[in-house]
Amino acid sequence: MVFEAKKAILLDMNGTFMFDEDRFGSDEDYSEYYHGIGGKLGKRSINRLIAKTYAYLDARYPDERYRDNFPSVKEAISAVADSALSRSEIDRIISTFSFHEHGHIPDQYVEALLTLASRFTLAAVIDIWAPKERWLRTFSDRGVDDLFNAVSFSSDHGMVKPSPKPFKTTVQSLGYSEQDCLVIGDSVRRDLEAAIAAGVECVLVGGAHDSRAVACYPNLLAFKDDCC
């Protein structure tokens, strides 16, 4: 197959090797975590504030006007808060938001990443809204942090998919050509379209299908089994 000649893989994260993220449903109780880290706002207030913060960002995520200047969680909190908040309270709210945005990496996906890293140079191009520290700790705890030669977090630079810029920057940082690289992700709009715009071929996983993809697999495990 085409990807057998590839030297590097640029991985999406959510829905590709991390799962059960974005726990922002209407019945979510954010106060449990927030009060556990010393938050001072009441249950109703913090639940309303986190919900409004998420809605603010969610409305802008698909908007092309914010593709290369997506707001931070801190900026969103400031935009929706009814009153001024102390720095320590803002930090607790951001931590609570990141806790609910964060997912987990199953054991079989850790093994898949290890296998892929033995055959390809790995990088990750990741859309997250909260600061990256919680995800970096998880990468370290799961033993996959050293597998990535480059990691692009949207919360670092404000560029979200389908902007091709994070892919282009990551390819350049690896020192390969676009033709040497392959993107793997679970979204036609965010991963495939961004990869095409960046001049990089893409494999879709997670049930996504599109004729423009090099191949489609039910999940990253199936891709790993096919190529390694």
Tab-separated table of C-alpha atoms in Angstrom:
chain	number	residue	atom	x	y	z
A	1	MET	CA	0.000	0.000	0.000
A	2	VAL	CA	0.987	3.643	-0.410
A	3	PHE	CA	1.885	4.156	3.253
A	4	GLU	CA	4.531	1.432	3.164
A	5	ALA	CA	6.923	3.977	1.666
A	6	LYS	CA	6.197	6.557	4.349
A	7	LYS	CA	8.815	7.572	6.889
A	8	ALA	CA	6.740	9.563	9.385
A	9	ILE	CA	3.212	9.454	10.797
A	10	LEU	CA	1.423	12.527	12.124
A	11	LEU	CA	-1.245	11.322	14.540
A	12	ASP	CA	-4.436	12.967	15.632
A	13	MET	CA	-5.201	12.237	19.303
A	14	ASN	CA	-8.891	12.301	20.306
A	15	GLY	CA	-10.729	9.397	18.737
A	16	THR	CA	-7.459	8.083	17.322
A	17	PHE	CA	-5.470	6.968	20.385
A	18	MET	CA	-7.203	8.800	23.244
A	19	PHE	CA	-10.848	8.177	24.118
A	20	ASP	CA	-13.718	9.209	26.446
A	21	GLU	CA	-12.688	12.847	26.280
A	22	ASP	CA	-14.860	16.011	26.226
A	23	ARG	CA	-17.211	15.259	29.111
A	24	PHE	CA	-19.276	18.416	28.782
A	25	GLY	CA	-22.815	17.059	28.652
A	26	SER	CA	-25.764	19.015	30.004
A	27	ASP	CA	-25.942	16.796	33.100
A	28	GLU	CA	-22.210	17.037	33.927
A	29	ASP	CA	-21.378	18.118	37.476
A	30	TYR	CA	-18.151	20.116	37.297
A	31	SER	CA	-18.326	21.063	40.969
A	32	GLU	CA	-17.113	17.673	42.194
A	33	TYR	CA	-13.623	18.084	40.747
A	34	TYR	CA	-13.572	21.854	41.214
A	35	HIS	CA	-14.399	21.751	44.927
A	36	GLY	CA	-11.902	18.907	45.335
A	37	ILE	CA	-9.103	21.285	44.334
A	38	GLY	CA	-10.302	24.075	46.611
A	39	GLY	CA	-12.678	26.016	44.387
A	40	LYS	CA	-14.769	28.654	46.168
A	41	LEU	CA	-17.714	29.179	43.812
A	42	GLY	CA	-20.983	27.401	44.581
A	43	LYS	CA	-22.091	24.319	42.690
A	44	ARG	CA	-24.635	26.148	40.550
A	45	SER	CA	-22.203	28.957	39.732
A	46	ILE	CA	-19.290	26.747	38.660
A	47	ASN	CA	-21.513	24.428	36.638
A	48	ARG	CA	-23.013	27.390	34.819
A	49	LEU	CA	-19.628	29.019	34.222
A	50	ILE	CA	-17.982	25.885	32.807
A	51	ALA	CA	-21.006	25.215	30.596
A	52	LYS	CA	-20.894	28.784	29.259
A	53	THR	CA	-17.136	28.559	28.693
A	54	TYR	CA	-17.539	25.338	26.735
A	55	ALA	CA	-20.409	26.783	24.681
A	56	TYR	CA	-18.333	29.872	23.872
A	57	LEU	CA	-15.485	27.746	22.497
A	58	ASP	CA	-17.720	25.165	20.853
A	59	ALA	CA	-19.493	27.850	18.823
A	60	ARG	CA	-16.160	29.136	17.505
A	61	TYR	CA	-14.465	25.801	16.822
A	62	PRO	CA	-15.995	25.259	13.354
A	63	ASP	CA	-15.897	28.976	12.460
A	64	GLU	CA	-13.248	29.728	9.821
A	65	ARG	CA	-12.651	33.155	11.358
A	66	TYR	CA	-11.070	31.487	14.410
A	67	ARG	CA	-9.128	28.786	12.570
A	68	ASP	CA	-5.753	30.425	13.121
A	69	ASN	CA	-6.531	32.467	16.242
A	70	PHE	CA	-8.695	30.229	18.405
A	71	PRO	CA	-9.339	31.685	21.883
A	72	SER	CA	-7.842	30.128	24.991
A	73	VAL	CA	-9.927	28.732	27.832
A	74	LYS	CA	-8.760	31.670	29.953
A	75	GLU	CA	-10.011	34.115	27.332
A	76	ALA	CA	-13.319	32.257	27.127
A	77	ILE	CA	-13.760	32.386	30.911
A	78	SER	CA	-13.130	36.120	30.901
A	79	ALA	CA	-15.652	36.583	28.089
A	80	VAL	CA	-18.504	34.724	29.817
A	81	ALA	CA	-17.924	35.341	33.542
A	82	ASP	CA	-20.511	37.541	35.239
A	83	SER	CA	-17.960	39.056	37.611
A	84	ALA	CA	-14.211	39.403	38.088
A	85	LEU	CA	-12.401	36.287	39.271
A	86	SER	CA	-9.139	35.985	41.162
A	87	ARG	CA	-6.149	34.463	39.421
A	88	SER	CA	-6.300	31.409	41.677
A	89	GLU	CA	-9.981	30.867	40.866
A	90	ILE	CA	-9.310	31.161	37.133
A	91	ASP	CA	-6.540	28.566	37.501
A	92	ARG	CA	-8.950	26.186	39.289
A	93	ILE	CA	-11.598	26.686	36.607
A	94	ILE	CA	-9.070	25.982	33.848
A	95	SER	CA	-7.922	22.857	35.705
A	96	THR	CA	-11.529	21.702	36.010
A	97	PHE	CA	-12.120	22.340	32.315
A	98	SER	CA	-9.005	20.359	31.367
A	99	PHE	CA	-10.055	17.473	33.627
A	100	HIS	CA	-13.327	17.165	31.719
A	101	GLU	CA	-11.712	17.685	28.323
A	102	HIS	CA	-9.085	15.022	28.978
A	103	GLY	CA	-9.541	11.353	28.033
A	104	HIS	CA	-7.492	8.171	28.484
A	105	ILE	CA	-5.180	6.015	26.371
A	106	PRO	CA	-6.172	2.316	26.533
A	107	ASP	CA	-3.418	-0.270	26.986
A	108	GLN	CA	-3.817	-1.676	23.469
A	109	TYR	CA	-3.297	1.788	22.005
A	110	VAL	CA	-0.139	2.267	24.060
A	111	GLU	CA	1.121	-0.972	22.522
A	112	ALA	CA	0.060	0.198	19.054
A	113	LEU	CA	2.004	3.442	19.473
A	114	LEU	CA	5.070	1.519	20.601
A	115	THR	CA	4.824	-0.743	17.558
A	116	LEU	CA	4.326	2.138	15.136
A	117	ALA	CA	7.273	4.009	16.668
A	118	SER	CA	9.507	1.029	15.866
A	119	ARG	CA	8.731	1.440	12.162
A	120	PHE	CA	7.968	5.156	11.658
A	121	THR	CA	8.986	8.511	13.047
A	122	LEU	CA	5.962	9.627	15.067
A	123	ALA	CA	4.537	13.082	15.636
A	124	ALA	CA	1.159	14.291	16.887
A	125	VAL	CA	-1.019	17.189	15.751
A	126	ILE	CA	-3.550	17.715	18.523
A	127	ASP	CA	-6.538	19.991	19.005
A	128	ILE	CA	-7.168	20.712	22.689
A	129	TRP	CA	-8.665	23.820	24.252
A	130	ALA	CA	-7.115	23.714	27.714
A	131	PRO	CA	-3.368	24.064	28.394
A	132	LYS	CA	-1.360	20.950	27.502
A	133	GLU	CA	0.123	20.060	30.906
A	134	ARG	CA	-2.462	17.406	31.835
A	135	TRP	CA	-1.951	15.636	28.513
A	136	LEU	CA	1.821	15.741	28.845
A	137	ARG	CA	1.535	14.084	32.256
A	138	THR	CA	-0.651	11.370	30.763
A	139	PHE	CA	1.816	10.789	27.920
A	140	SER	CA	4.571	10.427	30.509
A	141	ASP	CA	2.507	8.192	32.819
A	142	ARG	CA	1.583	5.912	29.890
A	143	GLY	CA	5.164	5.767	28.636
A	144	VAL	CA	4.504	7.295	25.222
A	145	ASP	CA	5.996	10.775	25.653
A	146	ASP	CA	9.356	9.788	24.169
A	147	LEU	CA	7.700	8.212	21.118
A	148	PHE	CA	6.817	11.564	19.547
A	149	ASN	CA	9.544	13.516	17.778
A	150	ALA	CA	7.224	16.523	17.609
A	151	VAL	CA	3.889	17.419	19.180
A	152	SER	CA	1.687	20.324	18.104
A	153	PHE	CA	-0.970	21.386	20.635
A	154	SER	CA	-3.533	23.884	19.384
A	155	SER	CA	-3.725	25.499	22.827
A	156	ASP	CA	-0.065	26.492	22.424
A	157	HIS	CA	-0.471	28.419	19.185
A	158	GLY	CA	-4.204	28.985	18.623
A	159	MET	CA	-4.385	27.158	15.284
A	160	VAL	CA	-7.111	24.504	15.062
A	161	LYS	CA	-7.867	21.964	12.361
A	162	PRO	CA	-8.735	22.068	9.521
A	163	SER	CA	-6.052	24.751	9.365
A	164	PRO	CA	-3.145	23.125	7.503
A	165	LYS	CA	-0.577	25.228	9.345
A	166	PRO	CA	0.017	22.855	12.304
A	167	PHE	CA	0.607	19.982	9.861
A	168	LYS	CA	2.981	22.041	7.723
A	169	THR	CA	4.933	23.219	10.754
A	170	THR	CA	5.176	19.692	12.158
A	171	VAL	CA	6.368	18.226	8.850
A	172	GLN	CA	9.053	20.905	8.648
A	173	SER	CA	10.172	20.231	12.226
A	174	LEU	CA	10.652	16.546	11.395
A	175	GLY	CA	12.864	17.372	8.437
A	176	TYR	CA	10.873	15.268	5.983
A	177	SER	CA	9.009	16.162	2.809
A	178	GLU	CA	5.224	16.085	2.705
A	179	GLN	CA	5.441	12.985	0.515
A	180	ASP	CA	7.379	11.160	3.243
A	181	CYS	CA	4.614	11.721	5.786
A	182	LEU	CA	1.182	10.287	6.510
A	183	VAL	CA	-1.583	11.753	8.662
A	184	ILE	CA	-3.828	9.413	10.681
A	185	GLY	CA	-7.024	10.800	12.160
A	186	ASP	CA	-10.704	10.141	12.729
A	187	SER	CA	-12.267	13.275	11.213
A	188	VAL	CA	-12.892	14.008	7.553
A	189	ARG	CA	-13.249	17.747	8.141
A	190	ARG	CA	-10.494	18.285	10.672
A	191	ASP	CA	-7.852	15.687	9.791
A	192	LEU	CA	-8.350	14.703	6.156
A	193	GLU	CA	-9.116	18.175	4.827
A	194	ALA	CA	-6.261	19.739	6.806
A	195	ALA	CA	-3.867	17.057	5.605
A	196	ILE	CA	-4.895	17.554	1.972
A	197	ALA	CA	-4.429	21.309	2.313
A	198	ALA	CA	-0.965	20.676	3.754
A	199	GLY	CA	-0.039	18.311	0.913
A	200	VAL	CA	0.107	15.200	3.110
A	201	GLU	CA	-1.762	11.958	2.466
A	202	CYS	CA	-4.185	10.764	5.130
A	203	VAL	CA	-5.543	7.521	6.554
A	204	LEU	CA	-8.908	7.688	8.294
A	205	VAL	CA	-9.736	5.604	11.379
A	206	GLY	CA	-12.641	5.280	13.775
A	207	GLY	CA	-15.311	4.607	11.194
A	208	ALA	CA	-14.719	7.710	9.062
A	209	HIS	CA	-14.751	7.164	5.298
A	210	ASP	CA	-13.868	9.365	2.343
A	211	SER	CA	-12.621	8.530	-1.145
A	212	ARG	CA	-9.832	11.107	-0.802
A	213	ALA	CA	-8.199	9.119	2.006
A	214	VAL	CA	-5.354	6.720	1.192
A	215	ALA	CA	-7.154	4.063	3.259
A	216	CYS	CA	-9.815	3.745	5.959
A	217	TYR	CA	-9.593	1.478	9.002
A	218	PRO	CA	-11.976	0.805	11.889
A	219	ASN	CA	-9.297	1.981	14.317
A	220	LEU	CA	-5.574	2.586	14.778
A	221	LEU	CA	-5.111	-1.003	15.921
A	222	ALA	CA	-6.241	-2.302	12.536
A	223	PHE	CA	-3.852	0.070	10.753
A	224	LYS	CA	-1.010	-1.118	12.969
A	225	ASP	CA	-1.807	-4.773	12.257
A	226	ASP	CA	-1.862	-4.092	8.522
A	227	CYS	CA	1.410	-2.194	8.272
A	228	CYS	CA	3.535	-3.718	11.020
